[in-house]
Amino acid sequence: MIEIQFDSTTKVDIDTSHIDLAIRHALGILKKPEMDITLRLIDNGEMHRLNQTFRGEDKTTDVLSFNQDIQDPQTGRFYLGDILISVPQAAVQAAEHEHSLEDEIIFLSIHGTLHLLGYDHYTEDEKAIMWPLQDKLFSQFKGLADQG
């Protein structure tokens, strides 16, 4: 199950079913379809606090991922973790990339999912693996969404 939450200050008009489908697509392609994720859309203030607390970075960022890697005792399903996306930061980046806010949030959702699965981009070798993969998954999803 992919659970999508909004904080009380974040108002955004997007189709969350597309985000759900994009994450499911990424998990399916990477052969991890039976994993649960919570995605939370938050404001810059909360993102800044979380980034400072957990990464020591005194600034906002676009996306953070927190691995849980636990099996839910009630459902028996594997809970992969949490993805948090700053909607205001995503809006800035959407304008820079000349696409919609929804597309940017979908892209960041895929990025966060890859982090939960162990992908990273701190080194050039890691970037050479993760960035083309996230671009491929996003393009594939967009192709599927355009058909449907």
JSON list of N, CA and C in Angstrom, two decimals, residues 16-95:
[
{"chain": "A", "resi": 16, "resn": "THR", "atom": "N", "xyz": [-3.33, 12.47, -6.71]},
{"chain": "A", "resi": 16, "resn": "THR", "atom": "CA", "xyz": [-2.45, 11.59, -5.93]},
{"chain": "A", "resi": 16, "resn": "THR", "atom": "C", "xyz": [-2.42, 10.17, -6.48]},
{"chain": "A", "resi": 17, "resn": "SER", "atom": "N", "xyz": [-3.43, 9.80, -7.27]},
{"chain": "A", "resi": 17, "resn": "SER", "atom": "CA", "xyz": [-3.40, 8.45, -7.85]},
{"chain": "A", "resi": 17, "resn": "SER", "atom": "C", "xyz": [-2.23, 8.30, -8.82]},
{"chain": "A", "resi": 18, "resn": "HIS", "atom": "N", "xyz": [-1.82, 9.40, -9.45]},
{"chain": "A", "resi": 18, "resn": "HIS", "atom": "CA", "xyz": [-0.65, 9.34, -10.34]},
{"chain": "A", "resi": 18, "resn": "HIS", "atom": "C", "xyz": [0.63, 9.10, -9.55]},
{"chain": "A", "resi": 19, "resn": "ILE", "atom": "N", "xyz": [0.73, 9.72, -8.39]},
{"chain": "A", "resi": 19, "resn": "ILE", "atom": "CA", "xyz": [1.91, 9.50, -7.53]},
{"chain": "A", "resi": 19, "resn": "ILE", "atom": "C", "xyz": [1.94, 8.04, -7.08]},
{"chain": "A", "resi": 20, "resn": "ASP", "atom": "N", "xyz": [0.81, 7.54, -6.64]},
{"chain": "A", "resi": 20, "resn": "ASP", "atom": "CA", "xyz": [0.69, 6.15, -6.23]},
{"chain": "A", "resi": 20, "resn": "ASP", "atom": "C", "xyz": [1.13, 5.21, -7.36]},
{"chain": "A", "resi": 21, "resn": "LEU", "atom": "N", "xyz": [0.62, 5.46, -8.56]},
{"chain": "A", "resi": 21, "resn": "LEU", "atom": "CA", "xyz": [0.96, 4.61, -9.70]},
{"chain": "A", "resi": 21, "resn": "LEU", "atom": "C", "xyz": [2.44, 4.69, -10.06]},
{"chain": "A", "resi": 22, "resn": "ALA", "atom": "N", "xyz": [3.04, 5.87, -9.95]},
{"chain": "A", "resi": 22, "resn": "ALA", "atom": "CA", "xyz": [4.46, 6.03, -10.26]},
{"chain": "A", "resi": 22, "resn": "ALA", "atom": "C", "xyz": [5.33, 5.24, -9.29]},
{"chain": "A", "resi": 23, "resn": "ILE", "atom": "N", "xyz": [4.99, 5.30, -8.01]},
{"chain": "A", "resi": 23, "resn": "ILE", "atom": "CA", "xyz": [5.75, 4.53, -7.01]},
{"chain": "A", "resi": 23, "resn": "ILE", "atom": "C", "xyz": [5.56, 3.04, -7.25]},
{"chain": "A", "resi": 24, "resn": "ARG", "atom": "N", "xyz": [4.32, 2.63, -7.51]},
{"chain": "A", "resi": 24, "resn": "ARG", "atom": "CA", "xyz": [4.06, 1.21, -7.79]},
{"chain": "A", "resi": 24, "resn": "ARG", "atom": "C", "xyz": [4.81, 0.74, -9.04]},
{"chain": "A", "resi": 25, "resn": "HIS", "atom": "N", "xyz": [4.86, 1.59, -10.05]},
{"chain": "A", "resi": 25, "resn": "HIS", "atom": "CA", "xyz": [5.59, 1.27, -11.27]},
{"chain": "A", "resi": 25, "resn": "HIS", "atom": "C", "xyz": [7.07, 1.05, -10.95]},
{"chain": "A", "resi": 26, "resn": "ALA", "atom": "N", "xyz": [7.66, 1.97, -10.20]},
{"chain": "A", "resi": 26, "resn": "ALA", "atom": "CA", "xyz": [9.08, 1.84, -9.84]},
{"chain": "A", "resi": 26, "resn": "ALA", "atom": "C", "xyz": [9.32, 0.56, -9.05]},
{"chain": "A", "resi": 27, "resn": "LEU", "atom": "N", "xyz": [8.48, 0.29, -8.06]},
{"chain": "A", "resi": 27, "resn": "LEU", "atom": "CA", "xyz": [8.65, -0.92, -7.26]},
{"chain": "A", "resi": 27, "resn": "LEU", "atom": "C", "xyz": [8.49, -2.17, -8.11]},
{"chain": "A", "resi": 28, "resn": "GLY", "atom": "N", "xyz": [7.54, -2.15, -9.03]},
{"chain": "A", "resi": 28, "resn": "GLY", "atom": "CA", "xyz": [7.32, -3.30, -9.90]},
{"chain": "A", "resi": 28, "resn": "GLY", "atom": "C", "xyz": [8.50, -3.56, -10.83]},
{"chain": "A", "resi": 29, "resn": "ILE", "atom": "N", "xyz": [9.00, -2.51, -11.45]},
{"chain": "A", "resi": 29, "resn": "ILE", "atom": "CA", "xyz": [10.14, -2.66, -12.36]},
{"chain": "A", "resi": 29, "resn": "ILE", "atom": "C", "xyz": [11.36, -3.19, -11.61]},
{"chain": "A", "resi": 30, "resn": "LEU", "atom": "N", "xyz": [11.52, -2.74, -10.37]},
{"chain": "A", "resi": 30, "resn": "LEU", "atom": "CA", "xyz": [12.68, -3.16, -9.56]},
{"chain": "A", "resi": 30, "resn": "LEU", "atom": "C", "xyz": [12.40, -4.44, -8.78]},
{"chain": "A", "resi": 31, "resn": "LYS", "atom": "N", "xyz": [11.29, -5.09, -9.12]},
{"chain": "A", "resi": 31, "resn": "LYS", "atom": "CA", "xyz": [10.91, -6.38, -8.56]},
{"chain": "A", "resi": 31, "resn": "LYS", "atom": "C", "xyz": [10.74, -6.35, -7.04]},
{"chain": "A", "resi": 32, "resn": "LYS", "atom": "N", "xyz": [10.11, -5.28, -6.56]},
{"chain": "A", "resi": 32, "resn": "LYS", "atom": "CA", "xyz": [9.79, -5.11, -5.14]},
{"chain": "A", "resi": 32, "resn": "LYS", "atom": "C", "xyz": [8.33, -4.71, -4.97]},
{"chain": "A", "resi": 33, "resn": "PRO", "atom": "N", "xyz": [7.40, -5.39, -5.65]},
{"chain": "A", "resi": 33, "resn": "PRO", "atom": "CA", "xyz": [6.01, -4.90, -5.70]},
{"chain": "A", "resi": 33, "resn": "PRO", "atom": "C", "xyz": [5.24, -4.98, -4.38]},
{"chain": "A", "resi": 34, "resn": "GLU", "atom": "N", "xyz": [5.64, -5.82, -3.46]},
{"chain": "A", "resi": 34, "resn": "GLU", "atom": "CA", "xyz": [4.86, -6.03, -2.24]},
{"chain": "A", "resi": 34, "resn": "GLU", "atom": "C", "xyz": [5.37, -5.22, -1.06]},
{"chain": "A", "resi": 35, "resn": "MET", "atom": "N", "xyz": [5.82, -4.02, -1.31]},
{"chain": "A", "resi": 35, "resn": "MET", "atom": "CA", "xyz": [6.33, -3.17, -0.24]},
{"chain": "A", "resi": 35, "resn": "MET", "atom": "C", "xyz": [5.42, -1.98, -0.03]},
{"chain": "A", "resi": 36, "resn": "ASP", "atom": "N", "xyz": [5.30, -1.57, 1.23]},
{"chain": "A", "resi": 36, "resn": "ASP", "atom": "CA", "xyz": [4.46, -0.43, 1.58]},
{"chain": "A", "resi": 36, "resn": "ASP", "atom": "C", "xyz": [5.34, 0.80, 1.84]},
{"chain": "A", "resi": 37, "resn": "ILE", "atom": "N", "xyz": [4.82, 1.96, 1.47]},
{"chain": "A", "resi": 37, "resn": "ILE", "atom": "CA", "xyz": [5.52, 3.24, 1.63]},
{"chain": "A", "resi": 37, "resn": "ILE", "atom": "C", "xyz": [4.50, 4.29, 2.05]},
{"chain": "A", "resi": 38, "resn": "THR", "atom": "N", "xyz": [4.95, 5.21, 2.91]},
{"chain": "A", "resi": 38, "resn": "THR", "atom": "CA", "xyz": [4.16, 6.40, 3.21]},
{"chain": "A", "resi": 38, "resn": "THR", "atom": "C", "xyz": [4.86, 7.59, 2.59]},
{"chain": "A", "resi": 39, "resn": "LEU", "atom": "N", "xyz": [4.12, 8.38, 1.83]},
{"chain": "A", "resi": 39, "resn": "LEU", "atom": "CA", "xyz": [4.66, 9.60, 1.24]},
{"chain": "A", "resi": 39, "resn": "LEU", "atom": "C", "xyz": [3.92, 10.77, 1.87]},
{"chain": "A", "resi": 40, "resn": "ARG", "atom": "N", "xyz": [4.67, 11.74, 2.34]},
{"chain": "A", "resi": 40, "resn": "ARG", "atom": "CA", "xyz": [4.07, 12.89, 3.00]},
{"chain": "A", "resi": 40, "resn": "ARG", "atom": "C", "xyz": [4.48, 14.16, 2.27]},
{"chain": "A", "resi": 41, "resn": "LEU", "atom": "N", "xyz": [3.52, 14.98, 1.91]},
{"chain": "A", "resi": 41, "resn": "LEU", "atom": "CA", "xyz": [3.76, 16.27, 1.25]},
{"chain": "A", "resi": 41, "resn": "LEU", "atom": "C", "xyz": [3.71, 17.35, 2.33]},
{"chain": "A", "resi": 42, "resn": "ILE", "atom": "N", "xyz": [4.83, 18.06, 2.49]},
{"chain": "A", "resi": 42, "resn": "ILE", "atom": "CA", "xyz": [4.98, 18.98, 3.61]},
{"chain": "A", "resi": 42, "resn": "ILE", "atom": "C", "xyz": [5.43, 20.36, 3.13]},
{"chain": "A", "resi": 43, "resn": "ASP", "atom": "N", "xyz": [5.55, 21.30, 4.08]},
{"chain": "A", "resi": 43, "resn": "ASP", "atom": "CA", "xyz": [5.99, 22.65, 3.74]},
{"chain": "A", "resi": 43, "resn": "ASP", "atom": "C", "xyz": [7.50, 22.79, 3.98]},
{"chain": "A", "resi": 44, "resn": "ASN", "atom": "N", "xyz": [8.05, 23.93, 3.57]},
{"chain": "A", "resi": 44, "resn": "ASN", "atom": "CA", "xyz": [9.49, 24.16, 3.71]},
{"chain": "A", "resi": 44, "resn": "ASN", "atom": "C", "xyz": [9.94, 24.22, 5.17]},
{"chain": "A", "resi": 45, "resn": "GLY", "atom": "N", "xyz": [9.10, 24.74, 6.05]},
{"chain": "A", "resi": 45, "resn": "GLY", "atom": "CA", "xyz": [9.48, 24.83, 7.46]},
{"chain": "A", "resi": 45, "resn": "GLY", "atom": "C", "xyz": [9.73, 23.47, 8.07]},
{"chain": "A", "resi": 46, "resn": "GLU", "atom": "N", "xyz": [8.80, 22.54, 7.85]},
{"chain": "A", "resi": 46, "resn": "GLU", "atom": "CA", "xyz": [8.98, 21.19, 8.38]},
{"chain": "A", "resi": 46, "resn": "GLU", "atom": "C", "xyz": [10.17, 20.50, 7.72]},
{"chain": "A", "resi": 47, "resn": "MET", "atom": "N", "xyz": [10.31, 20.69, 6.41]},
{"chain": "A", "resi": 47, "resn": "MET", "atom": "CA", "xyz": [11.43, 20.06, 5.71]},
{"chain": "A", "resi": 47, "resn": "MET", "atom": "C", "xyz": [12.76, 20.59, 6.24]},
{"chain": "A", "resi": 48, "resn": "HIS", "atom": "N", "xyz": [12.83, 21.88, 6.47]},
{"chain": "A", "resi": 48, "resn": "HIS", "atom": "CA", "xyz": [14.06, 22.49, 7.01]},
{"chain": "A", "resi": 48, "resn": "HIS", "atom": "C", "xyz": [14.40, 21.86, 8.36]},
{"chain": "A", "resi": 49, "resn": "ARG", "atom": "N", "xyz": [13.42, 21.76, 9.24]},
{"chain": "A", "resi": 49, "resn": "ARG", "atom": "CA", "xyz": [13.64, 21.17, 10.57]},
{"chain": "A", "resi": 49, "resn": "ARG", "atom": "C", "xyz": [14.12, 19.72, 10.45]},
{"chain": "A", "resi": 50, "resn": "LEU", "atom": "N", "xyz": [13.48, 18.95, 9.61]},
{"chain": "A", "resi": 50, "resn": "LEU", "atom": "CA", "xyz": [13.86, 17.55, 9.45]},
{"chain": "A", "resi": 50, "resn": "LEU", "atom": "C", "xyz": [15.25, 17.41, 8.84]},
{"chain": "A", "resi": 51, "resn": "ASN", "atom": "N", "xyz": [15.55, 18.24, 7.86]},
{"chain": "A", "resi": 51, "resn": "ASN", "atom": "CA", "xyz": [16.86, 18.20, 7.21]},
{"chain": "A", "resi": 51, "resn": "ASN", "atom": "C", "xyz": [17.97, 18.56, 8.21]},
{"chain": "A", "resi": 52, "resn": "GLN", "atom": "N", "xyz": [17.68, 19.53, 9.07]},
{"chain": "A", "resi": 52, "resn": "GLN", "atom": "CA", "xyz": [18.66, 19.92, 10.08]},
{"chain": "A", "resi": 52, "resn": "GLN", "atom": "C", "xyz": [18.82, 18.83, 11.14]},
{"chain": "A", "resi": 53, "resn": "THR", "atom": "N", "xyz": [17.72, 18.27, 11.58]},
{"chain": "A", "resi": 53, "resn": "THR", "atom": "CA", "xyz": [17.76, 17.24, 12.62]},
{"chain": "A", "resi": 53, "resn": "THR", "atom": "C", "xyz": [18.45, 15.96, 12.15]},
{"chain": "A", "resi": 54, "resn": "PHE", "atom": "N", "xyz": [18.10, 15.49, 10.97]},
{"chain": "A", "resi": 54, "resn": "PHE", "atom": "CA", "xyz": [18.58, 14.18, 10.53]},
{"chain": "A", "resi": 54, "resn": "PHE", "atom": "C", "xyz": [19.80, 14.20, 9.63]},
{"chain": "A", "resi": 55, "resn": "ARG", "atom": "N", "xyz": [20.07, 15.35, 9.00]},
{"chain": "A", "resi": 55, "resn": "ARG", "atom": "CA", "xyz": [21.22, 15.40, 8.09]},
{"chain": "A", "resi": 55, "resn": "ARG", "atom": "C", "xyz": [22.22, 16.49, 8.48]},
{"chain": "A", "resi": 56, "resn": "GLY", "atom": "N", "xyz": [21.87, 17.30, 9.49]},
{"chain": "A", "resi": 56, "resn": "GLY", "atom": "CA", "xyz": [22.76, 18.37, 9.91]},
{"chain": "A", "resi": 56, "resn": "GLY", "atom": "C", "xyz": [22.86, 19.51, 8.91]},
{"chain": "A", "resi": 57, "resn": "GLU", "atom": "N", "xyz": [21.90, 19.60, 7.99]},
{"chain": "A", "resi": 57, "resn": "GLU", "atom": "CA", "xyz": [21.86, 20.63, 6.96]},
{"chain": "A", "resi": 57, "resn": "GLU", "atom": "C", "xyz": [20.88, 21.71, 7.37]},
{"chain": "A", "resi": 58, "resn": "ASP", "atom": "N", "xyz": [21.37, 22.94, 7.57]},
{"chain": "A", "resi": 58, "resn": "ASP", "atom": "CA", "xyz": [20.53, 24.04, 8.04]},
{"chain": "A", "resi": 58, "resn": "ASP", "atom": "C", "xyz": [19.87, 24.74, 6.85]},
{"chain": "A", "resi": 59, "resn": "LYS", "atom": "N", "xyz": [19.04, 23.97, 6.13]},
{"chain": "A", "resi": 59, "resn": "LYS", "atom": "CA", "xyz": [18.33, 24.49, 4.96]},
{"chain": "A", "resi": 59, "resn": "LYS", "atom": "C", "xyz": [17.23, 23.50, 4.59]},
{"chain": "A", "resi": 60, "resn": "THR", "atom": "N", "xyz": [16.35, 23.95, 3.72]},
{"chain": "A", "resi": 60, "resn": "THR", "atom": "CA", "xyz": [15.33, 23.04, 3.24]},
{"chain": "A", "resi": 60, "resn": "THR", "atom": "C", "xyz": [15.94, 22.19, 2.12]},
{"chain": "A", "resi": 61, "resn": "THR", "atom": "N", "xyz": [15.23, 21.16, 1.74]},
{"chain": "A", "resi": 61, "resn": "THR", "atom": "CA", "xyz": [15.61, 20.32, 0.62]},
{"chain": "A", "resi": 61, "resn": "THR", "atom": "C", "xyz": [14.33, 19.84, -0.06]},
{"chain": "A", "resi": 62, "resn": "ASP", "atom": "N", "xyz": [14.45, 19.17, -1.16]},
{"chain": "A", "resi": 62, "resn": "ASP", "atom": "CA", "xyz": [13.26, 18.76, -1.89]},
{"chain": "A", "resi": 62, "resn": "ASP", "atom": "C", "xyz": [12.64, 17.46, -1.38]},
{"chain": "A", "resi": 63, "resn": "VAL", "atom": "N", "xyz": [13.49, 16.48, -1.05]},
{"chain": "A", "resi": 63, "resn": "VAL", "atom": "CA", "xyz": [12.97, 15.17, -0.66]},
{"chain": "A", "resi": 63, "resn": "VAL", "atom": "C", "xyz": [13.89, 14.53, 0.37]},
{"chain": "A", "resi": 64, "resn": "LEU", "atom": "N", "xyz": [13.28, 13.88, 1.34]},
{"chain": "A", "resi": 64, "resn": "LEU", "atom": "CA", "xyz": [14.00, 13.07, 2.31]},
{"chain": "A", "resi": 64, "resn": "LEU", "atom": "C", "xyz": [13.34, 11.70, 2.36]},
{"chain": "A", "resi": 65, "resn": "SER", "atom": "N", "xyz": [14.15, 10.68, 2.56]},
{"chain": "A", "resi": 65, "resn": "SER", "atom": "CA", "xyz": [13.64, 9.32, 2.67]},
{"chain": "A", "resi": 65, "resn": "SER", "atom": "C", "xyz": [14.16, 8.70, 3.96]},
{"chain": "A", "resi": 66, "resn": "PHE", "atom": "N", "xyz": [13.28, 7.99, 4.65]},
{"chain": "A", "resi": 66, "resn": "PHE", "atom": "CA", "xyz": [13.64, 7.34, 5.90]},
{"chain": "A", "resi": 66, "resn": "PHE", "atom": "C", "xyz": [13.28, 5.86, 5.82]},
{"chain": "A", "resi": 67, "resn": "ASN", "atom": "N", "xyz": [14.29, 5.02, 5.75]},
{"chain": "A", "resi": 67, "resn": "ASN", "atom": "CA", "xyz": [14.07, 3.58, 5.69]},
{"chain": "A", "resi": 67, "resn": "ASN", "atom": "C", "xyz": [13.50, 3.05, 6.99]},
{"chain": "A", "resi": 68, "resn": "GLN", "atom": "N", "xyz": [12.57, 2.14, 6.88]},
{"chain": "A", "resi": 68, "resn": "GLN", "atom": "CA", "xyz": [12.04, 1.45, 8.05]},
{"chain": "A", "resi": 68, "resn": "GLN", "atom": "C", "xyz": [12.43, -0.03, 8.00]},
{"chain": "A", "resi": 69, "resn": "ASP", "atom": "N", "xyz": [12.26, -0.64, 6.82]},
{"chain": "A", "resi": 69, "resn": "ASP", "atom": "CA", "xyz": [12.63, -2.05, 6.63]},
{"chain": "A", "resi": 69, "resn": "ASP", "atom": "C", "xyz": [12.09, -2.95, 7.73]},
{"chain": "A", "resi": 70, "resn": "ILE", "atom": "N", "xyz": [10.77, -2.90, 7.92]},
{"chain": "A", "resi": 70, "resn": "ILE", "atom": "CA", "xyz": [10.16, -3.75, 8.93]},
{"chain": "A", "resi": 70, "resn": "ILE", "atom": "C", "xyz": [8.96, -4.49, 8.33]},
{"chain": "A", "resi": 71, "resn": "GLN", "atom": "N", "xyz": [8.65, -5.61, 8.91]},
{"chain": "A", "resi": 71, "resn": "GLN", "atom": "CA", "xyz": [7.45, -6.33, 8.50]},
{"chain": "A", "resi": 71, "resn": "GLN", "atom": "C", "xyz": [6.32, -5.96, 9.45]},
{"chain": "A", "resi": 72, "resn": "ASP", "atom": "N", "xyz": [5.22, -5.51, 8.89]},
{"chain": "A", "resi": 72, "resn": "ASP", "atom": "CA", "xyz": [4.06, -5.12, 9.68]},
{"chain": "A", "resi": 72, "resn": "ASP", "atom": "C", "xyz": [3.47, -6.38, 10.32]},
{"chain": "A", "resi": 73, "resn": "PRO", "atom": "N", "xyz": [3.44, -6.46, 11.64]},
{"chain": "A", "resi": 73, "resn": "PRO", "atom": "CA", "xyz": [2.93, -7.68, 12.28]},
{"chain": "A", "resi": 73, "resn": "PRO", "atom": "C", "xyz": [1.45, -7.91, 12.04]},
{"chain": "A", "resi": 74, "resn": "GLN", "atom": "N", "xyz": [0.70, -6.84, 11.75]},
{"chain": "A", "resi": 74, "resn": "GLN", "atom": "CA", "xyz": [-0.74, -6.99, 11.51]},
{"chain": "A", "resi": 74, "resn": "GLN", "atom": "C", "xyz": [-1.04, -7.50, 10.11]},
{"chain": "A", "resi": 75, "resn": "THR", "atom": "N", "xyz": [-0.29, -7.02, 9.12]},
{"chain": "A", "resi": 75, "resn": "THR", "atom": "CA", "xyz": [-0.61, -7.37, 7.73]},
{"chain": "A", "resi": 75, "resn": "THR", "atom": "C", "xyz": [0.38, -8.38, 7.14]},
{"chain": "A", "resi": 76, "resn": "GLY", "atom": "N", "xyz": [1.56, -8.49, 7.74]},
{"chain": "A", "resi": 76, "resn": "GLY", "atom": "CA", "xyz": [2.59, -9.36, 7.19]},
{"chain": "A", "resi": 76, "resn": "GLY", "atom": "C", "xyz": [3.32, -8.73, 6.02]},
{"chain": "A", "resi": 77, "resn": "ARG", "atom": "N", "xyz": [2.93, -7.50, 5.65]},
{"chain": "A", "resi": 77, "resn": "ARG", "atom": "CA", "xyz": [3.56, -6.83, 4.52]},
{"chain": "A", "resi": 77, "resn": "ARG", "atom": "C", "xyz": [4.83, -6.11, 4.98]},
{"chain": "A", "resi": 78, "resn": "PHE", "atom": "N", "xyz": [5.74, -5.90, 4.05]},
{"chain": "A", "resi": 78, "resn": "PHE", "atom": "CA", "xyz": [7.00, -5.24, 4.34]},
{"chain": "A", "resi": 78, "resn": "PHE", "atom": "C", "xyz": [6.84, -3.74, 4.21]},
{"chain": "A", "resi": 79, "resn": "TYR", "atom": "N", "xyz": [7.15, -3.02, 5.28]},
{"chain": "A", "resi": 79, "resn": "TYR", "atom": "CA", "xyz": [7.07, -1.56, 5.27]},
{"chain": "A", "resi": 79, "resn": "TYR", "atom": "C", "xyz": [8.45, -1.01, 4.96]},
{"chain": "A", "resi": 80, "resn": "LEU", "atom": "N", "xyz": [8.60, -0.48, 3.74]},
{"chain": "A", "resi": 80, "resn": "LEU", "atom": "CA", "xyz": [9.89, -0.01, 3.27]},
{"chain": "A", "resi": 80, "resn": "LEU", "atom": "C", "xyz": [10.30, 1.29, 3.95]},
{"chain": "A", "resi": 81, "resn": "GLY", "atom": "N", "xyz": [9.38, 2.25, 4.07]},
{"chain": "A", "resi": 81, "resn": "GLY", "atom": "CA", "xyz": [9.74, 3.50, 4.75]},
{"chain": "A", "resi": 81, "resn": "GLY", "atom": "C", "xyz": [8.89, 4.68, 4.33]},
{"chain": "A", "resi": 82, "resn": "ASP", "atom": "N", "xyz": [9.44, 5.87, 4.66]},
{"chain": "A", "resi": 82, "resn": "ASP", "atom": "CA", "xyz": [8.73, 7.12, 4.48]},
{"chain": "A", "resi": 82, "resn": "ASP", "atom": "C", "xyz": [9.49, 8.03, 3.52]},
{"chain": "A", "resi": 83, "resn": "ILE", "atom": "N", "xyz": [8.74, 8.71, 2.67]},
{"chain": "A", "resi": 83, "resn": "ILE", "atom": "CA", "xyz": [9.28, 9.73, 1.77]},
{"chain": "A", "resi": 83, "resn": "ILE", "atom": "C", "xyz": [8.58, 11.03, 2.12]},
{"chain": "A", "resi": 84, "resn": "LEU", "atom": "N", "xyz": [9.37, 12.09, 2.30]},
{"chain": "A", "resi": 84, "resn": "LEU", "atom": "CA", "xyz": [8.81, 13.41, 2.56]},
{"chain": "A", "resi": 84, "resn": "LEU", "atom": "C", "xyz": [9.23, 14.34, 1.44]},
{"chain": "A", "resi": 85, "resn": "ILE", "atom": "N", "xyz": [8.27, 15.08, 0.91]},
{"chain": "A", "resi": 85, "resn": "ILE", "atom": "CA", "xyz": [8.55, 16.00, -0.20]},
{"chain": "A", "resi": 85, "resn": "ILE", "atom": "C", "xyz": [8.07, 17.39, 0.19]},
{"chain": "A", "resi": 86, "resn": "SER", "atom": "N", "xyz": [8.94, 18.38, 0.02]},
{"chain": "A", "resi": 86, "resn": "SER", "atom": "CA", "xyz": [8.57, 19.77, 0.24]},
{"chain": "A", "resi": 86, "resn": "SER", "atom": "C", "xyz": [7.85, 20.28, -1.00]},
{"chain": "A", "resi": 87, "resn": "VAL", "atom": "N", "xyz": [6.56, 20.58, -0.85]},
{"chain": "A", "resi": 87, "resn": "VAL", "atom": "CA", "xyz": [5.77, 21.06, -1.98]},
{"chain": "A", "resi": 87, "resn": "VAL", "atom": "C", "xyz": [6.28, 22.41, -2.50]},
{"chain": "A", "resi": 88, "resn": "PRO", "atom": "N", "xyz": [6.60, 23.38, -1.62]},
{"chain": "A", "resi": 88, "resn": "PRO", "atom": "CA", "xyz": [7.13, 24.65, -2.15]},
{"chain": "A", "resi": 88, "resn": "PRO", "atom": "C", "xyz": [8.45, 24.47, -2.91]},
{"chain": "A", "resi": 89, "resn": "GLN", "atom": "N", "xyz": [9.33, 23.61, -2.42]},
{"chain": "A", "resi": 89, "resn": "GLN", "atom": "CA", "xyz": [10.59, 23.37, -3.12]},
{"chain": "A", "resi": 89, "resn": "GLN", "atom": "C", "xyz": [10.33, 22.67, -4.45]},
{"chain": "A", "resi": 90, "resn": "ALA", "atom": "N", "xyz": [9.39, 21.73, -4.45]},
{"chain": "A", "resi": 90, "resn": "ALA", "atom": "CA", "xyz": [9.04, 21.04, -5.69]},
{"chain": "A", "resi": 90, "resn": "ALA", "atom": "C", "xyz": [8.47, 22.03, -6.71]},
{"chain": "A", "resi": 91, "resn": "ALA", "atom": "N", "xyz": [7.72, 23.02, -6.24]},
{"chain": "A", "resi": 91, "resn": "ALA", "atom": "CA", "xyz": [7.15, 24.03, -7.15]},
{"chain": "A", "resi": 91, "resn": "ALA", "atom": "C", "xyz": [8.26, 24.85, -7.80]},
{"chain": "A", "resi": 92, "resn": "VAL", "atom": "N", "xyz": [9.28, 25.22, -7.03]},
{"chain": "A", "resi": 92, "resn": "VAL", "atom": "CA", "xyz": [10.42, 25.95, -7.59]},
{"chain": "A", "resi": 92, "resn": "VAL", "atom": "C", "xyz": [11.12, 25.11, -8.65]},
{"chain": "A", "resi": 93, "resn": "GLN", "atom": "N", "xyz": [11.36, 23.85, -8.33]},
{"chain": "A", "resi": 93, "resn": "GLN", "atom": "CA", "xyz": [12.06, 22.97, -9.26]},
{"chain": "A", "resi": 93, "resn": "GLN", "atom": "C", "xyz": [11.22, 22.67, -10.49]},
{"chain": "A", "resi": 94, "resn": "ALA", "atom": "N", "xyz": [9.90, 22.57, -10.33]},
{"chain": "A", "resi": 94, "resn": "ALA", "atom": "CA", "xyz": [9.03, 22.34, -11.48]},
{"chain": "A", "resi": 94, "resn": "ALA", "atom": "C", "xyz": [9.16, 23.49, -12.48]},
{"chain": "A", "resi": 95, "resn": "ALA", "atom": "N", "xyz": [9.19, 24.71, -11.97]},
{"chain": "A", "resi": 95, "resn": "ALA", "atom": "CA", "xyz": [9.37, 25.87, -12.85]},
{"chain": "A", "resi": 95, "resn": "ALA", "atom": "C", "xyz": [10.74, 25.84, -13.54]}
]
